[in-house]
Short mmCIF file of C-alpha atoms in Angstrom, two decimals:
data_model
loop_
_atom_site.label_atom_id
_atom_site.label_comp_id
_atom_site.label_asym_id
_atom_site.label_seq_id
_atom_site.Cartn_x
_atom_site.Cartn_y
_atom_site.Cartn_z
CA MET A 1 -42.18 -94.07 -19.03
CA LYS A 2 -39.58 -96.56 -17.86
CA ASN A 3 -37.75 -96.06 -14.59
CA ARG A 4 -34.58 -94.10 -15.17
CA ALA A 5 -31.83 -92.53 -13.08
CA ILE A 6 -30.62 -88.98 -13.50
CA LEU A 7 -27.69 -87.08 -11.97
CA VAL A 8 -28.27 -83.46 -11.05
CA LEU A 9 -26.14 -80.89 -9.26
CA LEU A 10 -28.26 -78.95 -6.79
CA VAL A 11 -27.78 -76.03 -4.48
CA CYS A 12 -25.23 -76.04 -1.72
CA LEU A 13 -26.75 -74.37 1.33
CA PHE A 14 -24.27 -72.45 3.47
CA CYS A 15 -25.77 -70.58 6.39
CA SER A 16 -24.83 -66.97 5.75
CA ALA A 17 -26.69 -63.97 4.46
CA THR A 18 -26.69 -61.08 2.05
CA ILE A 19 -29.29 -58.33 1.95
CA CYS A 20 -30.20 -56.51 -1.26
CA THR A 21 -29.85 -52.76 -1.24
CA ALA A 22 -31.09 -49.95 -3.42
CA GLN A 23 -27.51 -49.09 -4.22
CA THR A 24 -26.77 -49.68 -7.89
CA ALA A 25 -23.49 -47.83 -8.31
CA SER A 26 -20.97 -49.72 -10.40
CA LEU A 27 -17.22 -49.42 -10.68
CA ALA A 28 -17.63 -50.04 -14.41
CA PRO A 29 -20.88 -48.44 -15.65
CA ARG A 30 -22.36 -50.30 -18.58
CA GLN A 31 -24.16 -49.39 -21.74
CA VAL A 32 -26.45 -51.98 -23.26
CA GLU A 33 -27.52 -51.49 -26.86
CA ARG A 34 -31.06 -52.70 -27.53
CA ALA A 35 -33.47 -52.66 -30.40
CA ALA A 36 -36.44 -50.37 -29.80
CA ASP A 37 -38.71 -53.31 -29.02
CA ALA A 38 -36.17 -55.24 -26.97
CA SER A 39 -36.45 -53.65 -23.52
CA PRO A 40 -35.85 -56.22 -20.79
CA VAL A 41 -38.49 -57.82 -18.63
CA ILE A 42 -37.59 -57.03 -15.02
CA ILE A 43 -38.22 -59.75 -12.44
CA PRO A 44 -37.65 -58.95 -8.75
CA PHE A 45 -36.04 -61.59 -6.59
CA GLU A 46 -35.43 -62.13 -2.89
CA LEU A 47 -31.92 -62.95 -1.74
CA VAL A 48 -32.38 -65.67 0.88
CA ASN A 49 -29.18 -66.92 2.49
CA ARG A 50 -27.44 -65.82 -0.73
CA HIS A 51 -29.84 -67.76 -2.94
CA ILE A 52 -31.84 -66.06 -5.69
CA VAL A 53 -35.53 -66.83 -5.03
CA ILE A 54 -38.21 -65.85 -7.53
CA LYS A 55 -41.95 -66.46 -7.62
CA VAL A 56 -43.35 -68.89 -10.16
CA LYS A 57 -46.62 -70.71 -10.68
CA VAL A 58 -46.94 -74.37 -11.65
CA ASN A 59 -50.10 -75.14 -13.61
CA ASN A 60 -51.72 -71.91 -12.33
CA SER A 61 -50.93 -72.67 -8.70
CA ALA A 62 -50.51 -70.07 -6.00
CA PRO A 63 -47.07 -68.35 -6.21
CA LEU A 64 -44.24 -70.72 -5.28
CA SER A 65 -40.64 -69.99 -4.26
CA PHE A 66 -38.09 -71.33 -6.76
CA VAL A 67 -34.31 -70.88 -6.60
CA LEU A 68 -32.46 -69.77 -9.74
CA ASP A 69 -29.43 -72.06 -9.90
CA THR A 70 -26.79 -72.17 -12.63
CA GLY A 71 -25.68 -75.48 -11.09
CA ASP A 72 -28.92 -77.08 -12.32
CA LYS A 73 -30.39 -77.80 -15.75
CA PHE A 74 -34.05 -78.79 -15.51
CA ALA A 75 -36.98 -77.20 -13.74
CA ILE A 76 -37.42 -79.19 -10.52
CA ILE A 77 -40.29 -79.08 -8.04
CA ASN A 78 -40.26 -80.26 -4.46
CA LEU A 79 -41.78 -83.74 -4.36
CA GLU A 80 -44.15 -82.90 -1.50
CA ARG A 81 -45.34 -79.79 -3.32
CA ALA A 82 -45.87 -81.78 -6.53
CA ARG A 83 -48.05 -84.26 -4.67
CA ALA A 84 -50.01 -81.47 -2.98
CA LEU A 85 -50.68 -79.91 -6.40
CA GLY A 86 -51.82 -83.25 -7.79
CA LEU A 87 -49.14 -83.39 -10.49
CA THR A 88 -48.73 -86.57 -12.50
CA LEU A 89 -45.55 -88.38 -11.42
CA GLN A 90 -43.90 -91.22 -13.30
CA GLY A 91 -40.81 -93.42 -12.99
CA THR A 92 -37.86 -92.85 -10.69
CA ALA A 93 -35.27 -90.09 -10.73
CA GLN A 94 -32.14 -90.51 -8.61
CA MET A 95 -30.78 -87.30 -7.09
CA ARG A 96 -27.13 -86.58 -6.33
CA GLY A 97 -25.57 -83.28 -5.36
CA ALA A 98 -23.28 -81.78 -2.74
CA GLY A 99 -22.65 -84.49 -0.16
CA ALA A 100 -22.18 -88.22 -0.57
CA GLY A 101 -25.80 -89.36 -0.30
CA SER A 102 -28.64 -89.55 -2.76
CA SER A 103 -32.41 -89.74 -2.74
CA SER A 104 -35.16 -90.65 -5.16
CA GLY A 105 -37.85 -88.62 -6.83
CA ALA A 106 -39.96 -88.91 -9.97
CA PHE A 107 -40.42 -87.51 -13.43
CA VAL A 108 -43.25 -85.01 -13.90
CA LYS A 109 -45.75 -85.19 -16.75
CA ASP A 110 -47.90 -82.36 -18.14
CA ALA A 111 -46.76 -79.61 -15.77
CA ASN A 112 -45.40 -76.20 -16.70
CA PHE A 113 -44.17 -73.22 -14.75
CA THR A 114 -44.74 -69.55 -15.50
CA VAL A 115 -43.00 -66.47 -14.11
CA ALA A 116 -44.89 -63.39 -12.94
CA GLY A 117 -44.24 -60.50 -15.31
CA LEU A 118 -43.07 -62.75 -18.14
CA SER A 119 -46.03 -62.97 -20.49
CA ASP A 120 -46.43 -65.72 -23.10
CA PHE A 121 -43.78 -67.89 -21.42
CA SER A 122 -44.08 -71.32 -19.93
CA GLN A 123 -41.67 -74.19 -19.63
CA PRO A 124 -42.00 -77.80 -18.50
CA VAL A 125 -41.29 -78.93 -14.97
CA LYS A 126 -39.25 -82.07 -15.54
CA LEU A 127 -38.52 -83.55 -12.11
CA ALA A 128 -40.00 -83.83 -8.64
CA LEU A 129 -37.34 -84.34 -5.98
CA PRO A 130 -37.38 -84.34 -2.15
CA LEU A 131 -36.25 -80.82 -1.34
CA SER A 132 -38.21 -80.26 1.88
CA LYS A 133 -35.26 -81.03 4.16
CA MET A 134 -33.39 -78.07 2.68
CA ALA A 135 -36.16 -75.59 3.53
CA SER A 136 -35.03 -75.45 7.17
CA ARG A 137 -31.58 -74.32 6.00
CA LEU A 138 -33.04 -71.77 3.61
CA GLY A 139 -35.44 -70.46 6.25
CA GLN A 140 -38.56 -70.52 4.09
CA ASP A 141 -40.50 -72.80 1.77
CA PHE A 142 -38.27 -74.27 -0.91
CA ASP A 143 -40.65 -75.25 -3.71
CA GLY A 144 -38.24 -75.86 -6.57
CA ILE A 145 -35.31 -74.91 -8.76
CA ILE A 146 -34.92 -73.53 -12.27
CA GLY A 147 -31.64 -73.69 -14.15
CA SER A 148 -30.02 -73.56 -17.56
CA ASP A 149 -33.09 -74.67 -19.54
CA PHE A 150 -34.67 -71.38 -18.38
CA ILE A 151 -31.57 -69.20 -18.58
CA VAL A 152 -30.74 -70.18 -22.18
CA GLN A 153 -34.03 -68.70 -23.39
CA PHE A 154 -32.78 -65.18 -22.63
CA VAL A 155 -29.79 -63.08 -21.80
CA VAL A 156 -30.22 -62.96 -18.02
CA GLU A 157 -28.78 -60.02 -16.09
CA VAL A 158 -28.43 -60.68 -12.36
CA ASP A 159 -28.21 -57.45 -10.37
CA TYR A 160 -27.44 -58.46 -6.80
CA GLN A 161 -27.60 -54.91 -5.44
CA SER A 162 -31.11 -54.11 -6.65
CA CYS A 163 -32.33 -57.73 -6.40
CA THR A 164 -33.62 -57.85 -9.95
CA LEU A 165 -33.27 -60.11 -12.94
CA LYS A 166 -33.41 -58.44 -16.34
CA LEU A 167 -34.41 -60.80 -19.13
CA TYR A 168 -33.31 -59.64 -22.60
CA ASP A 169 -34.32 -61.00 -25.99
CA LYS A 170 -31.35 -63.26 -26.73
CA ASP A 171 -31.51 -62.54 -30.47
CA LYS A 172 -31.64 -58.74 -30.19
CA PHE A 173 -29.24 -58.24 -27.29
CA ASN A 174 -26.02 -56.41 -28.10
CA TYR A 175 -23.57 -55.58 -25.34
CA ALA A 176 -21.48 -52.41 -25.60
CA GLY A 177 -20.30 -51.93 -22.03
CA THR A 178 -16.89 -52.16 -20.37
CA GLY A 179 -17.46 -55.35 -18.38
CA GLU A 180 -15.21 -58.38 -18.67
CA VAL A 181 -16.41 -60.94 -21.22
CA VAL A 182 -15.54 -64.43 -19.93
CA PRO A 183 -15.95 -67.37 -22.34
CA LEU A 184 -17.95 -70.33 -21.10
CA LYS A 185 -19.11 -73.75 -22.20
CA LEU A 186 -22.15 -75.59 -20.93
CA ASN A 187 -21.34 -79.14 -19.91
CA GLY A 188 -23.68 -82.09 -20.34
CA GLY A 189 -25.50 -81.15 -17.15
CA GLY A 190 -26.14 -77.60 -18.36
CA HIS A 191 -23.63 -76.07 -15.94
CA PRO A 192 -21.54 -73.09 -17.15
CA ILE A 193 -17.82 -73.89 -17.12
CA ILE A 194 -15.19 -71.15 -17.26
CA ASN A 195 -11.43 -70.99 -17.02
CA ALA A 196 -10.17 -69.26 -13.89
CA GLU A 197 -7.04 -69.20 -11.78
CA VAL A 198 -6.62 -70.01 -8.10
CA THR A 199 -3.50 -69.18 -6.06
CA PRO A 200 -3.22 -71.16 -2.81
CA PHE A 201 -0.99 -69.71 -0.12
CA GLY A 202 2.63 -70.63 -0.74
CA LYS A 203 1.99 -71.89 -4.29
CA ALA A 204 2.08 -70.58 -7.83
CA PRO A 205 -1.21 -69.77 -9.58
CA ILE A 206 -3.09 -72.81 -10.92
CA GLU A 207 -5.37 -72.42 -13.92
CA GLY A 208 -8.26 -74.74 -14.55
CA LYS A 209 -11.98 -75.19 -15.18
CA PHE A 210 -14.59 -74.08 -12.65
CA VAL A 211 -18.38 -74.24 -12.49
CA VAL A 212 -20.07 -70.86 -12.08
CA ASP A 213 -22.66 -71.85 -9.50
CA LEU A 214 -25.07 -69.11 -8.42
CA GLY A 215 -26.89 -71.77 -6.40
CA SER A 216 -23.88 -72.21 -4.12
CA SER A 217 -23.68 -69.65 -1.35
CA LEU A 218 -19.98 -70.39 -0.81
CA PRO A 219 -17.45 -67.99 -2.34
CA LEU A 220 -15.19 -70.78 -3.62
CA ALA A 221 -15.30 -74.57 -3.29
CA LEU A 222 -12.30 -76.68 -4.31
CA TYR A 223 -13.17 -80.30 -5.02
CA SER A 224 -11.51 -83.19 -3.25
CA PRO A 225 -9.39 -84.60 -6.16
CA PHE A 226 -7.78 -81.18 -6.67
CA VAL A 227 -7.42 -80.66 -2.90
CA ARG A 228 -5.63 -83.98 -2.52
CA GLU A 229 -3.44 -83.51 -5.59
CA GLN A 230 -2.26 -80.07 -4.44
CA LYS A 231 -2.10 -81.04 -0.74
CA LEU A 232 -4.43 -78.20 0.19
CA PRO A 233 -5.13 -76.14 2.16
CA GLY A 234 -1.46 -76.29 3.25
CA THR A 235 0.19 -75.11 6.43
CA GLU A 236 -0.11 -71.39 5.60
CA SER A 237 -3.92 -71.38 5.59
CA LYS A 238 -5.74 -71.49 8.93
CA THR A 239 -8.86 -73.64 8.72
CA ILE A 240 -11.91 -74.65 10.71
CA ARG A 241 -14.21 -77.63 10.32
CA SER A 242 -17.12 -76.75 8.07
CA LEU A 243 -20.66 -76.59 9.47
CA GLY A 244 -23.93 -76.38 7.61
CA ILE A 245 -22.55 -77.05 4.12
CA GLY A 246 -24.59 -79.48 2.10
CA GLY A 247 -27.22 -79.97 -0.51
CA ALA A 248 -29.25 -82.66 -2.20
CA GLY A 249 -26.74 -85.34 -1.25
CA GLY A 250 -26.60 -84.43 2.43
CA GLU A 251 -23.71 -82.98 4.41
CA ALA A 252 -20.51 -82.10 2.54
CA LYS A 253 -17.30 -82.81 4.48
CA GLY A 254 -14.32 -80.49 4.47
CA GLN A 255 -12.51 -77.52 5.92
CA LEU A 256 -13.12 -73.80 5.58
CA GLY A 257 -10.08 -71.63 5.02
CA ARG A 258 -8.76 -69.25 2.40
CA VAL A 259 -6.68 -69.09 -0.73
CA ALA A 260 -4.46 -66.14 -1.56
CA GLU A 261 -6.34 -65.16 -4.70
CA VAL A 262 -8.83 -66.12 -7.39
CA ARG A 263 -8.55 -64.56 -10.83
CA ILE A 264 -11.47 -64.46 -13.28
CA GLY A 265 -10.44 -62.70 -16.47
CA LYS A 266 -8.91 -59.40 -15.39
CA PHE A 267 -10.53 -59.49 -11.94
CA ARG A 268 -8.59 -60.61 -8.87
CA ILE A 269 -10.44 -61.63 -5.71
CA ASN A 270 -8.19 -61.34 -2.66
CA GLN A 271 -8.23 -64.06 0.02
CA PRO A 272 -11.77 -65.37 -0.45
CA LEU A 273 -13.19 -67.84 2.04
CA THR A 274 -12.74 -71.30 0.54
CA PHE A 275 -14.25 -74.72 1.16
CA PHE A 276 -11.68 -77.52 0.79
CA SER A 277 -13.74 -80.64 0.08
CA GLU A 278 -12.94 -83.99 1.67
CA ASP A 279 -15.87 -85.80 0.02
CA GLU A 280 -15.33 -89.22 -1.54
CA GLU A 281 -18.61 -89.13 -3.49
CA GLY A 282 -21.00 -86.57 -4.91
CA ALA A 283 -20.62 -83.29 -6.76
CA PHE A 284 -17.66 -82.09 -4.67
CA ALA A 285 -15.68 -85.25 -5.45
CA THR A 286 -15.51 -84.90 -9.23
CA SER A 287 -12.23 -84.45 -11.08
CA GLU A 288 -13.84 -82.91 -14.17
CA VAL A 289 -13.36 -79.39 -12.78
CA LEU A 290 -11.22 -77.91 -10.00
CA GLY A 291 -14.20 -76.55 -8.10
CA ASN A 292 -17.02 -74.04 -8.24
CA ILE A 293 -17.24 -70.28 -7.95
CA GLY A 294 -20.31 -69.40 -5.92
CA SER A 295 -22.52 -66.46 -5.11
CA GLN A 296 -20.22 -64.81 -2.54
CA ILE A 297 -17.82 -64.08 -5.38
CA MET A 298 -20.39 -63.53 -8.12
CA ASN A 299 -22.47 -61.15 -5.99
CA ARG A 300 -19.61 -58.63 -6.30
CA PHE A 301 -20.63 -58.22 -9.92
CA THR A 302 -23.62 -57.53 -12.06
CA VAL A 303 -23.64 -60.82 -13.96
CA LEU A 304 -24.94 -61.20 -17.50
CA LEU A 305 -25.53 -64.83 -18.47
CA ASP A 306 -25.40 -65.02 -22.27
CA TYR A 307 -25.36 -68.76 -22.89
CA ASN A 308 -26.28 -68.45 -26.57
CA ARG A 309 -23.02 -66.61 -27.21
CA ASP A 310 -21.01 -68.83 -24.87
CA ARG A 311 -20.12 -66.05 -22.47
CA ILE A 312 -20.66 -64.50 -19.07
CA ILE A 313 -20.16 -60.75 -18.71
CA LEU A 314 -18.99 -59.43 -15.32
CA GLU A 315 -19.36 -55.81 -14.23
CA PRO A 316 -17.97 -55.06 -10.76
CA ASN A 317 -20.42 -53.41 -8.40
CA ALA A 318 -19.87 -51.29 -5.30
CA ARG A 319 -19.12 -54.39 -3.18
CA PHE A 320 -16.31 -55.60 -5.41
CA ALA A 321 -13.39 -54.55 -3.20
CA ALA A 322 -15.01 -55.42 0.15
CA PRO A 323 -12.84 -57.82 2.18
CA TYR A 324 -14.01 -61.30 3.18
CA ASP A 325 -13.80 -60.50 6.87
CA ARG A 326 -16.98 -62.04 8.29
CA ALA A 327 -17.15 -63.34 11.83
CA PHE A 328 -18.19 -66.85 12.85
CA THR A 329 -20.41 -67.96 15.71
CA GLY A 330 -19.28 -71.59 15.66
CA PHE A 331 -22.82 -72.93 15.29
CA SER A 332 -25.15 -73.70 12.41
CA LEU A 333 -28.80 -72.75 12.60
CA GLU A 334 -31.96 -74.35 11.24
CA ALA A 335 -35.34 -72.65 10.95
CA LEU A 336 -38.23 -74.86 12.04
CA GLY A 337 -41.98 -74.62 12.37
CA ALA A 338 -44.71 -73.71 9.92
CA ASP A 339 -43.43 -70.12 9.77
CA TYR A 340 -39.71 -71.00 10.00
CA ARG A 341 -39.34 -68.79 13.06
CA THR A 342 -38.07 -71.38 15.54
CA PHE A 343 -34.28 -71.32 15.39
CA ARG A 344 -32.49 -74.47 16.47
CA ILE A 345 -28.74 -74.88 16.80
CA SER A 346 -27.93 -78.00 14.80
CA LYS A 347 -24.14 -78.22 15.17
CA ILE A 348 -21.44 -76.73 17.38
CA LEU A 349 -17.82 -76.10 16.38
CA GLU A 350 -15.12 -76.83 18.93
CA ASN A 351 -13.01 -73.92 20.25
CA SER A 352 -15.46 -71.34 18.95
CA PRO A 353 -17.61 -68.51 20.34
CA ALA A 354 -20.50 -70.99 20.58
CA SER A 355 -18.53 -73.51 22.62
CA ASP A 356 -17.12 -70.67 24.78
CA ALA A 357 -20.72 -69.69 25.54
CA GLN A 358 -21.46 -73.35 26.42
CA LEU A 359 -24.16 -73.62 23.78
CA GLN A 360 -25.21 -77.10 22.69
CA SER A 361 -26.80 -78.80 19.72
CA ASP A 362 -30.63 -78.68 19.87
CA ASP A 363 -30.63 -75.42 21.87
CA ILE A 364 -33.38 -73.05 20.68
CA ILE A 365 -32.58 -69.33 20.41
CA THR A 366 -35.71 -67.54 21.64
CA ALA A 367 -34.46 -63.93 21.79
CA VAL A 368 -31.50 -61.79 20.68
CA ASP A 369 -30.67 -58.67 22.70
CA GLY A 370 -34.18 -58.71 24.14
CA LYS A 371 -35.90 -59.00 20.76
CA PRO A 372 -37.97 -62.16 20.23
CA ALA A 373 -36.30 -64.45 17.74
CA ALA A 374 -39.61 -64.84 15.92
CA GLN A 375 -39.15 -61.26 14.68
CA PHE A 376 -36.09 -62.35 12.68
CA SER A 377 -35.76 -64.45 9.57
CA LEU A 378 -32.99 -67.02 9.23
CA THR A 379 -31.36 -64.73 6.66
CA SER A 380 -31.38 -61.70 8.97
CA LEU A 381 -30.09 -63.72 11.95
CA ASN A 382 -27.22 -65.14 9.94
CA GLU A 383 -26.36 -61.69 8.65
CA LEU A 384 -26.43 -60.29 12.18
CA PHE A 385 -24.11 -62.98 13.52
CA GLU A 386 -21.49 -62.32 10.84
CA ARG A 387 -20.62 -59.09 12.70
CA THR A 388 -18.07 -58.88 15.48
CA ALA A 389 -20.27 -57.73 18.35
CA THR A 390 -21.52 -59.20 21.63
CA TYR A 391 -25.10 -60.48 21.68
CA LYS A 392 -27.27 -61.53 24.60
CA LEU A 393 -29.05 -64.72 23.61
CA GLN A 394 -32.03 -66.13 25.41
CA VAL A 395 -31.85 -69.89 24.96
CA ARG A 396 -34.26 -72.71 25.66
CA ARG A 397 -32.74 -76.12 26.43
CA LYS A 398 -35.40 -78.75 27.06
CA ASP A 399 -37.39 -77.31 30.00
CA GLN A 400 -34.81 -74.66 30.97
CA THR A 401 -34.42 -71.10 29.75
CA PHE A 402 -31.25 -69.07 30.31
CA THR A 403 -29.22 -66.18 28.87
CA VAL A 404 -25.69 -66.31 27.46
CA SER A 405 -23.34 -63.82 25.85
CA LEU A 406 -22.11 -64.65 22.35
CA THR A 407 -19.29 -62.77 20.62
CA PRO A 408 -18.72 -63.94 17.03
CA ARG A 409 -15.13 -63.55 15.87
CA ARG A 410 -12.99 -63.93 12.78
CA MET A 411 -11.63 -67.46 12.96
CA ILE A 412 -9.94 -67.85 9.57
#
């Protein structure tokens, strides 16, 4: 195989958390008609920093953690994991994503992945890319990604509240519920594109094309050409410098603020947190779409991905009307060590609870309210710190250990 370059859009990691619950109540109960032999295969997933993580095997390996990402097309395995498994690697694949940078991987030959509970199914792993650096921001091993090549084989129902995927026979599936049917088109990269409407503060609604990106843990990202054209975020939207937003291409530059509203079909999302990109290169600098709609909007729905009929079906769940009122610490965290239980502050935001507490980059949080930090996951810590409460942090800075009070607050 000759050396070739390939452009892929990969996950955007944003340090915040969502925990699955057993609650499955819906504001719009659905009815799904099925043939007698067309019951869905149910695949559990773990929601890790708002990323859908399922277990797969590659060539009968031990179970690996792969992210389901509608912002990706091919099955991709972490380059280090591919080498450890002894996979055959050929040529060069160039990786671009959120952020301005890029890195190189390889094409994979004669490797397939399987999904537990999905009998008689396997699909090729196409690429091996260096994903290890993103594991510290996910807080666990990040072995790979599966995207539209997998999704298009089924009708995929994503139930964020029960943390399950339901995989329906795409030929026998017939929807008869009351959810909103939103037309979509897959672009050349396999990403689902829909029409939606964004209303910035002080402006009229603006309709345009958006990527539906379940691999982005942001609610809404507006790309830099649109941001510049519309002079966003504008004076009516309070903003803070973004921390911890990035992906395969490194750190994405921009501001976090809000827009007045996002409308998808009949659904209106009030004042969602919004990333206003300032990137000059990479996925967030394209003018082909206005931006992407990520998991913090989509997790307010049960989402049915029906690519074969060019549609997404949205059914609001019990979280639909919840406000975007999270608090901010003013720091970003990374999880280090073999067990990802060493929590290092990587960045500090000026004029924030973190700077008020005189925390610094490279500080290690060793305990929270007397509980050893090793008893938390990165997901649970980030979820905890989204609440407006005062926490006693035990912190290690080089050879010193001390305690500070941290009170996250709503900053935008």
